[in-house]
Amino acid sequence: MSEYDVLCIGNAIVDIIARCDEAFLEENKIIRGAMNLIDVDRATLLYERMGQAIEASGGSAGNTAAGIASLGGKAVFFGKVSNDTLGEIYAHDIRAQGVAFDTRPLEGHPPTARSMIFVTPDGERSMNTYLGACVKLGPEDVEEDKAKGSKVTYFEGYLWDPPRAKEAIRMTADAAHAGGREVAMSLSDPFCVDRYRDEFLELMRSGRVNIVFANEQELLSLYQTSSFESALEEIRKDTRLAAVTRSEKGSIIVTKDETVAVDAIEINELVDTTGAGDLYAAGFLYAYTNGRSLIDCGRLGSFAAGLVIQQIGPRPHKDLRYEAQQVGLL
């Protein structure tokens, strides 16, 4: 019997979200629509310059874990915070959302990670992330019993930057496979793919990763092509299952011999795209670990993503299970 549906591994980050115009991005040399890694001095500068902001616990895999819990699933999270105020906020938030979180906090420096997220009028988010304590996640934080007891272990590509976190992910993946479980990853960001293309492909081709989540830009970056169809055929060969999101075009799910197209849901207003991919993965993985068909997995993923982009912040304000039940998805 499985104790958890999904184990999520990622950067434990407190998001600080503010609206801005295009000129602000240009003036502050912020790469639009990307995740920009910054140091503590840059974090301080941007925080001073940003307008009224909302603070919320975030981080890609943490958002996915929160989404799974909101759908009624059993989720657990590995991620490193520091023993400071933001760390306490993060731990409180993720546990309050029903996610098991027992990673021991770091004593002292560096402080808990934070990401300054600037949302332009079109809903696009540009993230500026100081990783802080995140980089200290290591093999000592791996809880093998939770890896063996989770149907799927899911990690974010962003976590591939710190070397010790890589080691922790490899250890967790090995424990999951030893327990007969599956491992999934998100490619996270085109710039992340550019940094680790060969390593990501090796993870997929070796079978250490069985399921891949990506958006269209990340997929094209992975295979260094401008042809979506060509990239789709490549990832079909390289992994057992892949789900590729395409914003308003919906998503495409591929296996070795199957292709499933899923429509995006209609929305009233695009407010903030932060967390869209994370919540797609949440809906997909919840359905997948509960034995649903690939079309159902994609539909629930699209539904969860569609809800989160109509609010500020990356974690659902509404009860996802209740909302999905109202439209007949659960």
Coordinates of C-alpha atoms in Angstrom, one line a residue:
M1 CA 0.0 0.0 0.0
S2 CA 1.2 3.5 -0.8
E3 CA 1.4 6.1 2.0
Y4 CA 1.5 9.0 -0.5
D5 CA 0.3 9.7 -4.0
V6 CA 3.2 12.0 -4.9
L7 CA 6.5 13.0 -3.3
C8 CA 7.5 16.5 -4.6
I9 CA 11.1 17.7 -4.3
G10 CA 11.9 21.3 -5.0
N11 CA 13.1 24.8 -4.0
A12 CA 11.3 26.0 -0.9
I13 CA 10.7 29.7 -1.8
V14 CA 8.6 32.5 -0.5
D15 CA 7.2 34.4 -3.4
I16 CA 6.9 38.2 -3.2
I17 CA 4.5 39.2 -6.1
A18 CA 3.9 42.7 -7.4
R19 CA 2.4 44.2 -10.6
C20 CA 4.6 46.3 -12.9
D21 CA 4.7 47.7 -16.5
E22 CA 7.0 46.7 -19.3
A23 CA 9.2 49.8 -18.7
F24 CA 10.0 48.6 -15.2
L25 CA 11.4 45.3 -16.6
E26 CA 13.5 47.2 -19.1
E27 CA 14.8 49.7 -16.5
N28 CA 15.8 47.0 -14.1
K29 CA 17.2 44.7 -16.7
I30 CA 14.8 41.8 -15.9
I31 CA 14.5 39.1 -18.5
R32 CA 10.8 38.9 -19.3
G33 CA 9.0 35.7 -18.7
A34 CA 12.0 33.8 -17.3
M35 CA 13.4 32.8 -13.9
N36 CA 16.4 34.9 -13.2
L37 CA 18.8 33.7 -10.5
I38 CA 20.0 36.6 -8.4
D39 CA 22.3 37.2 -5.3
V40 CA 21.3 38.7 -2.0
D41 CA 22.3 42.3 -3.0
R42 CA 20.1 42.2 -6.2
A43 CA 17.3 40.7 -4.1
T44 CA 17.5 43.6 -1.7
L45 CA 17.6 46.2 -4.5
L46 CA 14.6 44.7 -6.4
Y47 CA 12.6 44.4 -3.1
E48 CA 13.2 48.1 -2.5
R49 CA 12.0 49.1 -6.0
M50 CA 9.0 46.9 -6.2
G51 CA 5.5 48.3 -5.5
Q52 CA 2.8 46.9 -3.2
A53 CA 3.4 43.2 -3.0
I54 CA 1.7 39.9 -1.8
E55 CA 3.8 37.3 0.0
A56 CA 3.0 33.7 -0.5
S57 CA 4.8 30.4 -0.1
G58 CA 5.8 29.2 -3.5
G59 CA 8.5 27.2 -5.3
S60 CA 7.5 25.0 -8.3
A61 CA 7.3 21.6 -6.8
G62 CA 5.9 23.0 -3.5
N63 CA 3.0 24.5 -5.6
T64 CA 2.4 21.1 -7.2
A65 CA 2.3 19.4 -3.8
A66 CA -0.2 22.0 -2.6
G67 CA -2.3 21.5 -5.7
I68 CA -2.4 17.7 -5.2
A69 CA -3.4 18.1 -1.6
S70 CA -6.2 20.6 -2.6
L71 CA -7.5 17.9 -5.0
G72 CA -7.7 15.5 -2.1
G73 CA -4.5 13.6 -2.8
K74 CA -1.7 12.7 -0.3
A75 CA 1.4 14.7 -1.0
V76 CA 4.7 15.0 0.7
F77 CA 7.5 17.6 0.1
F78 CA 11.3 17.7 0.4
G79 CA 12.7 21.2 0.4
K80 CA 15.1 23.3 2.5
V81 CA 14.2 26.4 4.5
S82 CA 16.3 28.3 7.1
N83 CA 15.3 28.6 10.8
D84 CA 14.0 32.2 10.2
T85 CA 10.7 34.0 9.9
L86 CA 10.3 33.3 6.2
G87 CA 11.2 29.6 6.8
E88 CA 8.5 29.4 9.5
I89 CA 6.0 31.0 7.2
Y90 CA 6.8 28.5 4.4
A91 CA 6.5 25.5 6.7
H92 CA 3.3 26.7 8.2
D93 CA 1.7 27.4 4.8
I94 CA 2.6 24.1 3.1
R95 CA 1.5 22.0 6.1
A96 CA -1.7 24.0 6.4
Q97 CA -2.5 23.0 2.9
G98 CA -2.3 19.4 3.9
V99 CA 1.2 18.5 2.7
A100 CA 3.5 16.4 4.8
F101 CA 6.8 18.4 5.3
D102 CA 9.5 17.2 7.6
T103 CA 12.7 18.4 6.1
R104 CA 14.9 19.8 8.9
P105 CA 15.4 23.6 8.7
L106 CA 18.9 25.0 8.2
E107 CA 20.4 26.7 11.3
G108 CA 21.8 30.1 10.5
H109 CA 22.9 31.3 7.0
P110 CA 21.9 31.5 4.2
P111 CA 18.4 32.7 4.9
T112 CA 15.2 31.2 3.4
A113 CA 14.9 31.7 -0.3
R114 CA 12.6 34.3 -1.8
S115 CA 11.5 35.2 -5.3
M116 CA 10.5 38.7 -6.5
I117 CA 7.9 38.1 -9.1
F118 CA 6.8 40.9 -11.4
V119 CA 3.5 40.5 -13.2
T120 CA 2.9 42.6 -16.3
P121 CA -0.6 43.6 -17.5
D122 CA -0.8 40.6 -19.9
G123 CA -0.4 38.2 -16.9
E124 CA 3.2 37.2 -17.7
R125 CA 5.5 36.7 -14.7
S126 CA 9.2 37.4 -14.6
M127 CA 10.8 35.8 -11.6
N128 CA 14.0 37.0 -9.8
T129 CA 15.0 34.3 -7.4
Y130 CA 17.5 34.3 -4.5
L131 CA 18.0 30.6 -3.7
G132 CA 19.3 31.1 -0.2
A133 CA 18.8 28.0 2.0
C134 CA 17.5 26.0 -1.0
V135 CA 21.0 25.2 -2.1
K136 CA 21.7 23.4 1.1
L137 CA 19.2 20.5 0.4
G138 CA 21.4 17.4 0.4
P139 CA 21.5 13.6 0.8
E140 CA 21.0 13.9 4.5
D141 CA 17.5 15.3 3.8
V142 CA 16.4 12.2 1.8
E143 CA 13.7 10.2 3.6
E144 CA 13.9 6.8 1.8
D145 CA 10.7 5.5 3.4
K146 CA 8.7 8.3 1.9
A147 CA 10.3 7.8 -1.5
K148 CA 9.5 4.1 -1.4
G149 CA 6.0 4.8 -0.1
S150 CA 5.0 7.4 -2.8
K151 CA 3.4 6.3 -6.1
V152 CA 5.4 8.9 -8.0
T153 CA 8.4 11.0 -7.0
Y154 CA 8.3 14.4 -8.9
F155 CA 11.1 16.9 -8.9
E156 CA 11.6 20.3 -10.5
G157 CA 14.5 21.0 -13.0
Y158 CA 15.2 24.2 -11.1
L159 CA 16.7 22.1 -8.3
W160 CA 19.4 20.7 -10.7
D161 CA 21.5 23.9 -10.1
P162 CA 22.9 23.0 -6.6
P163 CA 25.2 20.0 -6.8
R164 CA 24.2 18.5 -3.5
A165 CA 20.5 18.7 -4.4
K166 CA 21.3 16.7 -7.6
E167 CA 22.8 14.0 -5.3
A168 CA 19.7 14.1 -3.1
I169 CA 17.4 13.7 -6.2
R170 CA 19.4 10.8 -7.6
M171 CA 19.3 9.1 -4.2
T172 CA 15.5 9.6 -3.9
A173 CA 14.9 8.4 -7.4
D174 CA 16.9 5.2 -6.7
A175 CA 14.9 4.6 -3.6
A176 CA 11.7 5.2 -5.5
H177 CA 12.7 2.7 -8.2
A178 CA 13.8 0.2 -5.6
G179 CA 10.3 0.4 -4.2
G180 CA 8.8 -0.2 -7.7
R181 CA 7.7 3.4 -8.1
E182 CA 7.9 5.9 -10.9
V183 CA 9.9 9.2 -11.1
A184 CA 8.8 12.4 -12.9
M185 CA 10.4 15.7 -13.6
S186 CA 9.6 19.2 -14.8
L187 CA 12.0 20.9 -17.2
S188 CA 11.1 24.1 -15.4
D189 CA 12.5 26.8 -17.7
P190 CA 14.2 27.1 -21.1
F191 CA 17.3 28.6 -19.5
C192 CA 17.4 25.7 -17.1
V193 CA 17.2 23.3 -20.0
D194 CA 20.1 25.2 -21.8
R195 CA 22.3 24.7 -18.7
Y196 CA 21.6 21.0 -18.2
R197 CA 20.4 19.7 -21.6
D198 CA 22.7 16.7 -21.7
E199 CA 22.0 15.7 -18.1
F200 CA 18.3 16.0 -18.5
L201 CA 18.4 13.8 -21.6
E202 CA 20.5 11.3 -19.8
L203 CA 18.0 11.1 -16.9
M204 CA 15.3 10.4 -19.4
R205 CA 17.1 7.9 -21.7
S206 CA 18.6 6.0 -18.8
G207 CA 15.1 5.4 -17.3
R208 CA 15.9 7.2 -14.1
V209 CA 13.0 9.6 -15.1
N210 CA 9.9 8.0 -16.5
I211 CA 7.5 11.0 -16.9
V212 CA 8.4 14.5 -18.1
F213 CA 6.5 17.7 -17.9
A214 CA 7.4 20.6 -20.1
N215 CA 6.0 23.6 -21.9
E216 CA 6.5 24.2 -25.6
Q217 CA 9.4 26.5 -25.2
E218 CA 11.2 24.1 -22.9
L219 CA 10.6 21.2 -25.3
L220 CA 12.1 23.2 -28.2
S221 CA 15.1 24.2 -26.1
L222 CA 15.7 20.5 -25.1
Y223 CA 16.0 19.4 -28.7
Q224 CA 17.4 22.7 -30.1
T225 CA 14.8 22.9 -32.8
S226 CA 12.1 25.3 -33.9
S227 CA 9.8 22.4 -35.0
F228 CA 7.3 21.4 -32.3
E229 CA 6.4 18.3 -34.2
S230 CA 10.0 17.2 -34.5
A231 CA 10.6 17.8 -30.8
L232 CA 7.5 15.9 -29.8
E233 CA 8.7 12.9 -31.8
E234 CA 12.1 13.1 -30.1
I235 CA 10.7 13.1 -26.5
R236 CA 8.3 10.3 -27.5
K237 CA 11.4 8.2 -28.1
D238 CA 13.3 9.4 -25.0
T239 CA 10.8 8.8 -22.2
R240 CA 7.9 6.6 -21.4
L241 CA 5.4 9.5 -20.9
A242 CA 5.5 13.2 -21.6
A243 CA 3.0 16.0 -21.1
V244 CA 3.7 19.3 -22.9
T245 CA 1.6 22.4 -22.2
R246 CA 1.0 25.0 -24.9
S247 CA -0.8 27.9 -23.0
E248 CA -4.1 28.6 -24.7
K249 CA -3.6 25.7 -27.2
G250 CA -4.0 23.2 -24.3
S251 CA -1.6 20.3 -24.0
I252 CA -0.3 17.3 -25.8
I253 CA 0.4 14.0 -24.0
V254 CA 2.6 11.4 -25.7
T255 CA 3.7 7.8 -25.0
K256 CA 5.7 5.5 -27.3
D257 CA 2.6 4.7 -29.3
E258 CA -0.1 7.2 -28.2
T259 CA -0.8 10.9 -28.7
V260 CA -3.6 12.7 -26.7
A261 CA -4.6 16.3 -27.3
V262 CA -6.2 18.2 -24.5
D263 CA -8.0 21.6 -24.8
A264 CA -7.3 24.5 -22.4
I265 CA -10.2 25.5 -20.4
E266 CA -12.0 28.8 -21.1
I267 CA -11.2 31.5 -18.5
N268 CA -12.8 34.8 -17.6
E269 CA -9.6 36.8 -17.1
L270 CA -5.9 36.1 -17.3
V271 CA -4.5 37.6 -14.0
D272 CA -1.2 35.9 -13.3
T273 CA 0.5 32.9 -15.0
T274 CA 2.6 32.1 -12.0
G275 CA 2.1 28.5 -11.1
A276 CA 0.3 27.4 -14.3
G277 CA 2.7 24.6 -15.1
D278 CA 2.9 23.6 -11.5
L279 CA -0.8 23.2 -11.1
Y280 CA -1.1 21.4 -14.5
A281 CA 1.4 18.8 -13.1
A282 CA -0.7 18.7 -9.8
G283 CA -3.9 17.9 -11.7
F284 CA -2.2 15.4 -14.0
L285 CA -0.4 13.6 -11.3
Y286 CA -3.4 13.4 -9.0
A287 CA -5.4 11.8 -11.7
Y288 CA -2.5 9.6 -12.8
T289 CA -1.8 8.2 -9.4
N290 CA -5.5 7.5 -9.0
G291 CA -5.7 5.3 -12.1
R292 CA -7.4 7.7 -14.5
S293 CA -6.9 7.7 -18.3
L294 CA -4.4 10.0 -20.0
I295 CA -7.2 12.2 -21.3
D296 CA -8.6 12.6 -17.8
C297 CA -5.1 13.4 -16.5
G298 CA -4.7 16.1 -19.1
R299 CA -8.2 17.6 -18.5
L300 CA -7.7 17.8 -14.7
G301 CA -4.3 19.4 -15.3
S302 CA -5.7 22.0 -17.6
F303 CA -8.5 22.7 -15.2
A304 CA -6.2 23.2 -12.2
A305 CA -3.9 25.4 -14.4
G306 CA -6.9 27.4 -15.7
L307 CA -8.1 28.2 -12.2
V308 CA -4.7 29.3 -10.8
I309 CA -4.0 31.8 -13.7
Q310 CA -7.2 33.7 -12.8
Q311 CA -5.8 34.7 -9.4
I312 CA -2.7 36.3 -8.0
G313 CA -0.2 33.8 -6.6
P314 CA 0.8 30.2 -7.5
R315 CA -1.2 28.2 -5.0
P316 CA -5.0 27.7 -5.4
H317 CA -7.2 30.0 -3.4
K318 CA -10.2 27.7 -4.1
D319 CA -10.8 24.1 -3.0
L320 CA -9.7 22.3 -6.2
R321 CA -11.5 19.1 -5.4
Y322 CA -14.8 20.9 -4.9
E323 CA -14.3 23.0 -8.1
A324 CA -13.4 19.9 -10.2
Q325 CA -16.5 18.0 -8.8
Q326 CA -18.7 20.9 -10.0
V327 CA -17.6 20.4 -13.6
G328 CA -17.7 16.6 -13.4
L329 CA -13.9 16.0 -13.5
L330 CA -13.9 14.2 -10.1

